[in-house]
PDB file of C-alpha atoms and ligand atoms in Angstrom:
ATOM      1  CA  MET A   9     -80.134  -3.879  25.705  1.00  0.00           C
ATOM      2  CA  THR A  10     -79.410  -0.980  23.389  1.00  0.00           C
ATOM      3  CA  LEU A  11     -77.219  -1.398  20.349  1.00  0.00           C
ATOM      4  CA  HIS A  12     -74.677   1.417  20.411  1.00  0.00           C
ATOM      5  CA  GLY A  13     -72.990   0.783  17.062  1.00  0.00           C
ATOM      6  CA  ASP A  14     -73.293  -1.630  14.139  1.00  0.00           C
ATOM      7  CA  TYR A  15     -69.829  -2.153  12.663  1.00  0.00           C
ATOM      8  CA  HIS A  16     -70.628  -4.671   9.942  1.00  0.00           C
ATOM      9  CA  THR A  17     -72.580  -3.118   7.069  1.00  0.00           C
ATOM     10  CA  HIS A  18     -72.114  -3.247   3.297  1.00  0.00           C
ATOM     11  CA  THR A  19     -72.754  -0.599   0.661  1.00  0.00           C
ATOM     12  CA  VAL A  20     -72.538  -0.205  -3.107  1.00  0.00           C
ATOM     13  CA  TYR A  21     -68.740  -0.165  -2.686  1.00  0.00           C
ATOM     14  CA  SER A  22     -69.024  -3.977  -2.597  1.00  0.00           C
ATOM     15  CA  HIS A  23     -72.405  -5.645  -3.141  1.00  0.00           C
ATOM     16  CA  GLY A  24     -74.684  -3.812  -0.752  1.00  0.00           C
ATOM     17  CA  SER A  25     -77.675  -1.948  -2.144  1.00  0.00           C
ATOM     18  CA  GLY A  26     -77.383   1.325  -0.204  1.00  0.00           C
ATOM     19  CA  SER A  27     -74.919   4.192  -0.187  1.00  0.00           C
ATOM     20  CA  VAL A  28     -72.762   5.113   2.809  1.00  0.00           C
ATOM     21  CA  GLU A  29     -75.198   7.914   3.561  1.00  0.00           C
ATOM     22  CA  ASP A  30     -78.173   5.513   3.361  1.00  0.00           C
ATOM     23  CA  ASN A  31     -76.563   3.254   5.974  1.00  0.00           C
ATOM     24  CA  ALA A  32     -75.716   6.232   8.181  1.00  0.00           C
ATOM     25  CA  ALA A  33     -79.284   7.567   7.891  1.00  0.00           C
ATOM     26  CA  ALA A  34     -80.645   4.117   8.790  1.00  0.00           C
ATOM     27  CA  ALA A  35     -78.303   4.023  11.787  1.00  0.00           C
ATOM     28  CA  LYS A  36     -79.569   7.427  12.872  1.00  0.00           C
ATOM     29  CA  ASN A  37     -83.200   6.264  12.618  1.00  0.00           C
ATOM     30  CA  LYS A  38     -82.392   3.261  14.782  1.00  0.00           C
ATOM     31  CA  GLY A  39     -80.750   5.489  17.370  1.00  0.00           C
ATOM     32  CA  LEU A  40     -77.176   4.270  16.908  1.00  0.00           C
ATOM     33  CA  TYR A  41     -74.160   6.294  17.934  1.00  0.00           C
ATOM     34  CA  ALA A  42     -71.944   4.762  15.245  1.00  0.00           C
ATOM     35  CA  VAL A  43     -72.024   2.727  12.069  1.00  0.00           C
ATOM     36  CA  GLY A  44     -69.158   0.879  10.408  1.00  0.00           C
ATOM     37  CA  ILE A  45     -68.899   0.627   6.635  1.00  0.00           C
ATOM     38  CA  SER A  46     -67.162  -2.695   6.145  1.00  0.00           C
ATOM     39  CA  ASP A  47     -67.282  -3.709   2.527  1.00  0.00           C
ATOM     40  CA  HIS A  48     -65.563  -6.829   1.207  1.00  0.00           C
ATOM     41  CA  GLY A  49     -61.783  -6.961   0.981  1.00  0.00           C
ATOM     42  CA  PHE A  50     -59.813  -6.342  -2.196  1.00  0.00           C
ATOM     43  CA  SER A  51     -59.190  -9.984  -3.087  1.00  0.00           C
ATOM     44  CA  HIS A  52     -62.849 -10.877  -3.478  1.00  0.00           C
ATOM     45  CA  PRO A  53     -63.045 -11.235  -7.278  1.00  0.00           C
ATOM     46  CA  PHE A  54     -66.663 -10.072  -7.661  1.00  0.00           C
ATOM     47  CA  PHE A  55     -67.479  -7.891  -4.686  1.00  0.00           C
ATOM     48  CA  GLY A  56     -64.156  -6.666  -3.349  1.00  0.00           C
ATOM     49  CA  ILE A  57     -63.730  -2.923  -2.900  1.00  0.00           C
ATOM     50  CA  LYS A  58     -61.227  -1.396  -5.314  1.00  0.00           C
ATOM     51  CA  LYS A  59     -58.136   0.249  -3.876  1.00  0.00           C
ATOM     52  CA  ASP A  60     -58.583   3.281  -6.125  1.00  0.00           C
ATOM     53  CA  ARG A  61     -61.970   3.981  -4.499  1.00  0.00           C
ATOM     54  CA  LEU A  62     -60.675   4.343  -0.953  1.00  0.00           C
ATOM     55  CA  SER A  63     -60.451   8.150  -1.037  1.00  0.00           C
ATOM     56  CA  ALA A  64     -64.006   8.386  -2.385  1.00  0.00           C
ATOM     57  CA  LEU A  65     -65.162   6.077   0.403  1.00  0.00           C
ATOM     58  CA  ARG A  66     -63.415   8.218   3.001  1.00  0.00           C
ATOM     59  CA  GLU A  67     -65.102  11.332   1.609  1.00  0.00           C
ATOM     60  CA  ASP A  68     -68.479   9.593   1.668  1.00  0.00           C
ATOM     61  CA  CYS A  69     -67.954   8.561   5.303  1.00  0.00           C
ATOM     62  CA  SER A  70     -67.048  12.121   6.342  1.00  0.00           C
ATOM     63  CA  ARG A  71     -69.990  13.612   4.458  1.00  0.00           C
ATOM     64  CA  ALA A  72     -72.452  11.062   5.881  1.00  0.00           C
ATOM     65  CA  GLU A  73     -71.147  11.722   9.375  1.00  0.00           C
ATOM     66  CA  GLU A  74     -71.594  15.476   8.925  1.00  0.00           C
ATOM     67  CA  LYS A  75     -75.115  15.091   7.535  1.00  0.00           C
ATOM     68  CA  THR A  76     -76.477  12.566   9.997  1.00  0.00           C
ATOM     69  CA  GLY A  77     -74.492  13.216  13.160  1.00  0.00           C
ATOM     70  CA  VAL A  78     -73.828   9.474  13.414  1.00  0.00           C
ATOM     71  CA  ARG A  79     -70.171   8.488  13.808  1.00  0.00           C
ATOM     72  CA  VAL A  80     -69.275   6.764  10.519  1.00  0.00           C
ATOM     73  CA  LEU A  81     -66.223   4.515  10.712  1.00  0.00           C
ATOM     74  CA  MET A  82     -64.488   3.385   7.551  1.00  0.00           C
ATOM     75  CA  GLY A  83     -63.791  -0.309   7.777  1.00  0.00           C
ATOM     76  CA  ILE A  84     -63.313  -3.403   5.703  1.00  0.00           C
ATOM     77  CA  GLU A  85     -64.322  -7.051   5.922  1.00  0.00           C
ATOM     78  CA  SER A  86     -60.959  -8.381   4.944  1.00  0.00           C
ATOM     79  CA  ASN A  87     -60.216 -11.867   3.576  1.00  0.00           C
ATOM     80  CA  PHE A  88     -57.588 -14.391   4.646  1.00  0.00           C
ATOM     81  CA  ILE A  89     -55.489 -14.998   1.563  1.00  0.00           C
ATOM     82  CA  ARG A  90     -52.540 -17.072   2.717  1.00  0.00           C
ATOM     83  CA  LYS A  91     -51.758 -20.008   5.003  1.00  0.00           C
ATOM     84  CA  ASP A  92     -49.671 -17.767   7.277  1.00  0.00           C
ATOM     85  CA  GLY A  93     -52.809 -15.717   8.039  1.00  0.00           C
ATOM     86  CA  LEU A  94     -52.086 -12.767   5.759  1.00  0.00           C
ATOM     87  CA  CYS A  95     -55.202 -10.639   5.228  1.00  0.00           C
ATOM     88  CA  ASP A  96     -55.900  -8.556   2.153  1.00  0.00           C
ATOM     89  CA  LEU A  97     -55.861  -5.434   4.342  1.00  0.00           C
ATOM     90  CA  THR A  98     -52.070  -5.185   4.426  1.00  0.00           C
ATOM     91  CA  ASP A  99     -50.175  -2.901   6.797  1.00  0.00           C
ATOM     92  CA  ASP A 100     -49.317  -0.329   4.106  1.00  0.00           C
ATOM     93  CA  LEU A 101     -53.054   0.503   4.017  1.00  0.00           C
ATOM     94  CA  TYR A 102     -53.745   0.576   7.748  1.00  0.00           C
ATOM     95  CA  ASP A 103     -53.830   4.379   7.868  1.00  0.00           C
ATOM     96  CA  LYS A 104     -56.725   4.450   5.379  1.00  0.00           C
ATOM     97  CA  PHE A 105     -59.124   2.598   7.706  1.00  0.00           C
ATOM     98  CA  ASP A 106     -60.687   3.040  11.144  1.00  0.00           C
ATOM     99  CA  ILE A 107     -61.753  -0.540  11.855  1.00  0.00           C
ATOM    100  CA  PHE A 108     -60.494  -3.935  10.684  1.00  0.00           C
ATOM    101  CA  LEU A 109     -62.918  -6.851  10.395  1.00  0.00           C
ATOM    102  CA  ALA A 110     -61.868 -10.168   8.887  1.00  0.00           C
ATOM    103  CA  GLY A 111     -63.904 -13.147   7.795  1.00  0.00           C
ATOM    104  CA  ALA A 112     -63.391 -16.432   5.988  1.00  0.00           C
ATOM    105  CA  HIS A 113     -65.000 -16.416   2.548  1.00  0.00           C
ATOM    106  CA  VAL A 114     -64.835 -19.147  -0.032  1.00  0.00           C
ATOM    107  CA  PHE A 115     -64.383 -17.225  -3.287  1.00  0.00           C
ATOM    108  CA  VAL A 116     -61.201 -15.283  -2.765  1.00  0.00           C
ATOM    109  CA  GLY A 117     -58.031 -14.714  -4.775  1.00  0.00           C
ATOM    110  CA  TYR A 118     -55.729 -16.915  -2.661  1.00  0.00           C
ATOM    111  CA  ARG A 119     -51.987 -16.434  -2.669  1.00  0.00           C
ATOM    112  CA  ASP A 120     -51.133 -20.098  -2.173  1.00  0.00           C
ATOM    113  CA  PHE A 121     -52.451 -23.433  -3.367  1.00  0.00           C
ATOM    114  CA  SER A 122     -53.078 -24.850   0.126  1.00  0.00           C
ATOM    115  CA  SER A 123     -55.498 -22.008   0.959  1.00  0.00           C
ATOM    116  CA  PHE A 124     -57.294 -22.424  -2.351  1.00  0.00           C
ATOM    117  CA  TRP A 125     -57.580 -26.163  -1.827  1.00  0.00           C
ATOM    118  CA  ASN A 126     -58.635 -26.230   1.824  1.00  0.00           C
ATOM    119  CA  VAL A 127     -60.788 -23.110   2.007  1.00  0.00           C
ATOM    120  CA  GLY A 128     -61.893 -22.727  -1.617  1.00  0.00           C
ATOM    121  CA  VAL A 129     -62.569 -26.382  -2.455  1.00  0.00           C
ATOM    122  CA  ILE A 130     -62.764 -28.724   0.554  1.00  0.00           C
ATOM    123  CA  SER A 131     -64.654 -26.376   2.922  1.00  0.00           C
ATOM    124  CA  PRO A 132     -67.593 -25.699   0.566  1.00  0.00           C
ATOM    125  CA  LEU A 133     -67.805 -29.413  -0.206  1.00  0.00           C
ATOM    126  CA  ALA A 134     -67.911 -30.142   3.518  1.00  0.00           C
ATOM    127  CA  ALA A 135     -70.539 -27.420   4.061  1.00  0.00           C
ATOM    128  CA  ASN A 136     -72.733 -28.701   1.221  1.00  0.00           C
ATOM    129  CA  PHE A 137     -72.383 -32.428   1.759  1.00  0.00           C
ATOM    130  CA  GLY A 138     -72.849 -33.162   5.394  1.00  0.00           C
ATOM    131  CA  GLY A 139     -70.721 -31.130   7.691  1.00  0.00           C
ATOM    132  CA  GLU A 140     -67.127 -31.775   8.408  1.00  0.00           C
ATOM    133  CA  LEU A 141     -65.907 -34.027   5.644  1.00  0.00           C
ATOM    134  CA  SER A 142     -62.369 -33.057   6.181  1.00  0.00           C
ATOM    135  CA  GLY A 143     -60.552 -32.689   9.470  1.00  0.00           C
ATOM    136  CA  SER A 144     -57.489 -31.460   7.625  1.00  0.00           C
ATOM    137  CA  ALA A 145     -59.340 -28.494   6.088  1.00  0.00           C
ATOM    138  CA  LYS A 146     -60.657 -27.653   9.540  1.00  0.00           C
ATOM    139  CA  SER A 147     -57.239 -27.700  11.169  1.00  0.00           C
ATOM    140  CA  PHE A 148     -55.838 -25.756   8.221  1.00  0.00           C
ATOM    141  CA  MET A 149     -58.394 -22.987   8.754  1.00  0.00           C
ATOM    142  CA  THR A 150     -57.817 -22.987  12.516  1.00  0.00           C
ATOM    143  CA  GLY A 151     -54.133 -22.356  11.809  1.00  0.00           C
ATOM    144  CA  VAL A 152     -54.969 -19.528   9.412  1.00  0.00           C
ATOM    145  CA  TYR A 153     -57.142 -17.819  12.044  1.00  0.00           C
ATOM    146  CA  LEU A 154     -54.507 -18.154  14.769  1.00  0.00           C
ATOM    147  CA  ASN A 155     -51.745 -16.787  12.526  1.00  0.00           C
ATOM    148  CA  ALA A 156     -53.949 -13.922  11.375  1.00  0.00           C
ATOM    149  CA  ILE A 157     -55.089 -12.871  14.865  1.00  0.00           C
ATOM    150  CA  ARG A 158     -51.546 -13.052  16.257  1.00  0.00           C
ATOM    151  CA  LYS A 159     -49.936 -11.095  13.435  1.00  0.00           C
ATOM    152  CA  GLN A 160     -52.534  -8.459  12.576  1.00  0.00           C
ATOM    153  CA  PRO A 161     -54.589  -6.132  14.796  1.00  0.00           C
ATOM    154  CA  ILE A 162     -57.962  -7.530  13.721  1.00  0.00           C
ATOM    155  CA  ASP A 163     -60.904  -5.988  15.579  1.00  0.00           C
ATOM    156  CA  VAL A 164     -63.576  -8.570  14.752  1.00  0.00           C
ATOM    157  CA  ILE A 165     -63.734 -12.092  13.309  1.00  0.00           C
ATOM    158  CA  THR A 166     -66.974 -12.101  11.329  1.00  0.00           C
ATOM    159  CA  HIS A 167     -69.392 -15.065  11.125  1.00  0.00           C
ATOM    160  CA  LEU A 168     -67.008 -17.638  12.598  1.00  0.00           C
ATOM    161  CA  ASN A 169     -67.628 -21.125  11.140  1.00  0.00           C
ATOM    162  CA  TYR A 170     -70.020 -20.007   8.434  1.00  0.00           C
ATOM    163  CA  ARG A 171     -69.307 -22.509   5.633  1.00  0.00           C
ATOM    164  CA  VAL A 172     -65.614 -22.582   6.543  1.00  0.00           C
ATOM    165  CA  PHE A 173     -65.036 -24.783   9.590  1.00  0.00           C
ATOM    166  CA  SER A 174     -62.416 -24.382  12.275  1.00  0.00           C
ATOM    167  CA  ASP A 175     -61.832 -25.291  15.902  1.00  0.00           C
ATOM    168  CA  VAL A 176     -63.919 -22.446  17.297  1.00  0.00           C
ATOM    169  CA  LYS A 177     -62.658 -22.945  20.826  1.00  0.00           C
ATOM    170  CA  GLU A 178     -59.038 -22.477  19.784  1.00  0.00           C
ATOM    171  CA  VAL A 179     -59.919 -19.471  17.651  1.00  0.00           C
ATOM    172  CA  ALA A 180     -61.901 -17.860  20.485  1.00  0.00           C
ATOM    173  CA  HIS A 181     -59.040 -18.463  22.960  1.00  0.00           C
ATOM    174  CA  CYS A 182     -56.704 -16.665  20.606  1.00  0.00           C
ATOM    175  CA  CYS A 183     -59.214 -13.829  20.128  1.00  0.00           C
ATOM    176  CA  ARG A 184     -59.468 -13.409  23.862  1.00  0.00           C
ATOM    177  CA  GLU A 185     -55.699 -13.330  24.275  1.00  0.00           C
ATOM    178  CA  TYR A 186     -55.199 -10.670  21.583  1.00  0.00           C
ATOM    179  CA  GLY A 187     -58.321  -8.542  22.137  1.00  0.00           C
ATOM    180  CA  THR A 188     -60.165  -9.505  18.958  1.00  0.00           C
ATOM    181  CA  TYR A 189     -63.949  -9.781  19.122  1.00  0.00           C
ATOM    182  CA  VAL A 190     -65.979 -12.773  17.981  1.00  0.00           C
ATOM    183  CA  GLU A 191     -68.977 -11.473  16.048  1.00  0.00           C
ATOM    184  CA  ILE A 192     -72.545 -12.520  16.705  1.00  0.00           C
ATOM    185  CA  ASN A 193     -73.671 -12.176  13.090  1.00  0.00           C
ATOM    186  CA  THR A 194     -77.422 -11.654  12.737  1.00  0.00           C
ATOM    187  CA  LYS A 195     -77.617 -12.388   9.005  1.00  0.00           C
ATOM    188  CA  LYS A 196     -76.130 -15.863   9.108  1.00  0.00           C
ATOM    189  CA  SER A 197     -76.570 -18.671  11.563  1.00  0.00           C
ATOM    190  CA  HIS A 198     -72.894 -19.563  11.886  1.00  0.00           C
ATOM    191  CA  MET A 199     -72.444 -21.706  14.978  1.00  0.00           C
ATOM    192  CA  THR A 200     -74.418 -24.367  16.784  1.00  0.00           C
ATOM    193  CA  ASP A 201     -75.411 -23.789  20.405  1.00  0.00           C
ATOM    194  CA  GLU A 202     -72.728 -26.307  21.419  1.00  0.00           C
ATOM    195  CA  GLU A 203     -70.102 -24.310  19.560  1.00  0.00           C
ATOM    196  CA  TRP A 204     -71.352 -21.059  21.070  1.00  0.00           C
ATOM    197  CA  LYS A 205     -71.072 -22.580  24.542  1.00  0.00           C
ATOM    198  CA  ASP A 206     -67.447 -23.577  23.896  1.00  0.00           C
ATOM    199  CA  VAL A 207     -66.715 -20.073  22.645  1.00  0.00           C
ATOM    200  CA  ILE A 208     -68.439 -18.403  25.611  1.00  0.00           C
ATOM    201  CA  ASP A 209     -66.431 -20.592  28.023  1.00  0.00           C
ATOM    202  CA  THR A 210     -63.175 -19.090  26.736  1.00  0.00           C
ATOM    203  CA  GLY A 211     -64.110 -15.706  28.206  1.00  0.00           C
ATOM    204  CA  VAL A 212     -63.828 -13.952  24.847  1.00  0.00           C
ATOM    205  CA  ASN A 213     -65.827 -10.769  24.221  1.00  0.00           C
ATOM    206  CA  PHE A 214     -68.332 -10.233  21.452  1.00  0.00           C
ATOM    207  CA  VAL A 215     -69.811  -7.636  19.129  1.00  0.00           C
ATOM    208  CA  ILE A 216     -73.136  -7.934  17.329  1.00  0.00           C
ATOM    209  CA  GLY A 217     -72.938  -7.350  13.561  1.00  0.00           C
ATOM    210  CA  SER A 218     -75.929  -7.078  11.244  1.00  0.00           C
ATOM    211  CA  ASP A 219     -73.919  -7.802   8.065  1.00  0.00           C
ATOM    212  CA  ALA A 220     -76.563  -5.585   6.450  1.00  0.00           C
ATOM    213  CA  HIS A 221     -76.452  -5.589   2.664  1.00  0.00           C
ATOM    214  CA  SER A 222     -79.365  -3.140   2.547  1.00  0.00           C
ATOM    215  CA  PRO A 223     -80.011  -0.091   4.737  1.00  0.00           C
ATOM    216  CA  ASP A 224     -83.198  -1.557   6.236  1.00  0.00           C
ATOM    217  CA  ARG A 225     -81.144  -4.247   8.003  1.00  0.00           C
ATOM    218  CA  VAL A 226     -78.697  -1.846   9.653  1.00  0.00           C
ATOM    219  CA  ALA A 227     -78.826  -2.356  13.439  1.00  0.00           C
ATOM    220  CA  ASP A 228     -80.783  -5.605  13.180  1.00  0.00           C
ATOM    221  CA  ALA A 229     -79.818  -7.073  16.536  1.00  0.00           C
ATOM    222  CA  ASP A 230     -82.882  -9.119  17.493  1.00  0.00           C
ATOM    223  CA  PRO A 231     -81.494 -12.566  16.558  1.00  0.00           C
ATOM    224  CA  ALA A 232     -78.414 -11.755  18.657  1.00  0.00           C
ATOM    225  CA  TYR A 233     -80.527 -10.695  21.637  1.00  0.00           C
ATOM    226  CA  SER A 234     -82.354 -14.045  21.465  1.00  0.00           C
ATOM    227  CA  LEU A 235     -79.038 -15.893  21.336  1.00  0.00           C
ATOM    228  CA  ILE A 236     -77.632 -13.850  24.218  1.00  0.00           C
ATOM    229  CA  SER A 237     -80.569 -14.641  26.468  1.00  0.00           C
ATOM    230  CA  ARG A 238     -80.900 -18.272  25.347  1.00  0.00           C
ATOM    231  CA  LEU A 239     -77.243 -19.017  26.039  1.00  0.00           C
ATOM    232  CA  GLY A 240     -76.847 -16.683  28.993  1.00  0.00           C
ATOM    233  CA  ILE A 241     -74.070 -14.528  27.547  1.00  0.00           C
ATOM    234  CA  PRO A 242     -73.348 -11.758  30.071  1.00  0.00           C
ATOM    235  CA  VAL A 243     -74.354  -8.504  28.383  1.00  0.00           C
ATOM    236  CA  GLU A 244     -71.189  -6.775  29.627  1.00  0.00           C
ATOM    237  CA  ARG A 245     -69.238  -9.115  27.342  1.00  0.00           C
ATOM    238  CA  VAL A 246     -71.071  -7.817  24.273  1.00  0.00           C
ATOM    239  CA  HIS A 247     -69.096  -4.681  23.673  1.00  0.00           C
ATOM    240  CA  ASN A 248     -71.355  -2.818  21.264  1.00  0.00           C
ATOM    241  CA  VAL A 249     -74.352  -3.005  23.550  1.00  0.00           C
ATOM    242  CA  ASN A 250     -74.622   0.214  25.567  1.00  0.00           C
ATOM    243  CA  ARG A 251     -70.981   1.160  24.842  1.00  0.00           C
ATOM    244  CA  LEU A 252     -68.171   1.738  22.362  1.00  0.00           C
ATOM    245  CA  PRO A 253     -65.984  -1.349  21.873  1.00  0.00           C
ATOM    246  CA  ASP A 254     -62.251  -1.376  22.679  1.00  0.00           C
ATOM    247  CA  PHE A 255     -61.024  -1.462  19.130  1.00  0.00           C
ATOM    248  CA  ARG A 256     -57.682  -3.211  18.870  1.00  0.00           C
ATOM    249  CA  PHE A 257     -56.820  -1.743  15.453  1.00  0.00           C
ATOM    250  CA  ALA A 258     -57.177   1.868  16.650  1.00  0.00           C
ATOM    251  CA  ALA A 259     -55.136   1.101  19.775  1.00  0.00           C
ATOM    252  CA  TYR A 260     -52.432  -0.482  17.582  1.00  0.00           C
ATOM    253  CA  LYS A 261     -52.296   2.644  15.466  1.00  0.00           C
ATOM    254  CA  GLY A 262     -52.421   4.889  18.532  1.00  0.00           C
ATOM    255  CA  VAL A 263     -55.576   6.714  17.438  1.00  0.00           C
ATOM    256  CA  LYS A 264     -58.741   7.398  19.382  1.00  0.00           C
ATOM    257  CA  LEU A 265     -62.070   6.665  17.723  1.00  0.00           C
TER     258      LEU A 265
HETATM  259 ZN1   ZN B  14     -68.712 -12.069   5.283  1.00  0.00          ZN
HETATM  260 ZN1   ZN B  15     -70.259  -9.036   5.528  1.00  0.00          ZN
END
């Protein structure tokens, strides 16, 4: 298995330690064709990328691509900020980005009380004190995912079920239907083997993401390779191994990556 691109990496634009060029250089050293710069979405109060830095980020991506020869895609790891699935990458900004990742994070500037309560309060309590304390928070988050995937051309759901629980089978079904990838995140252990099996059974496709916050972790795929062989995931369903993924966001915008 050869990793072709790593589309989930962070830089100093959020809370990563490397520059865009550092991540691109690391990707080149690891033999990747492409790297995605996917810093945290705008509504993350501490780490979110600032909207007024988007042109600088674009320039950095172009320069890094020129210098290293690695394809550098400008992305974002967007947050879900409302019950109806709204992400903080809103459609007025779609033309600024190449790829659209979205993940559930606890500390986010929510737009409604029910998201704050279920995702910001109940989910971390459930994660810290013995699993799924609240079925209602879980079904709330499942609804958020389904709304988000149906309404927005999200390429990848990052670290599904990491500290924010949902019905992973329902989410994966929806991902399959709409052409959104479920990420195999190599930084965080985010699903049990039982959950992975349910997800695999839906027929959904996957991408491996390092979630690197430092250049040395770019292209770290080994934990994913172990998972893939342990659970028997067909390699042809992991779309950034040996190939370029079919990015839904680019297809929505009618651009070729
Ligand atoms: Zn994340
Ligand atoms: Zn991340």
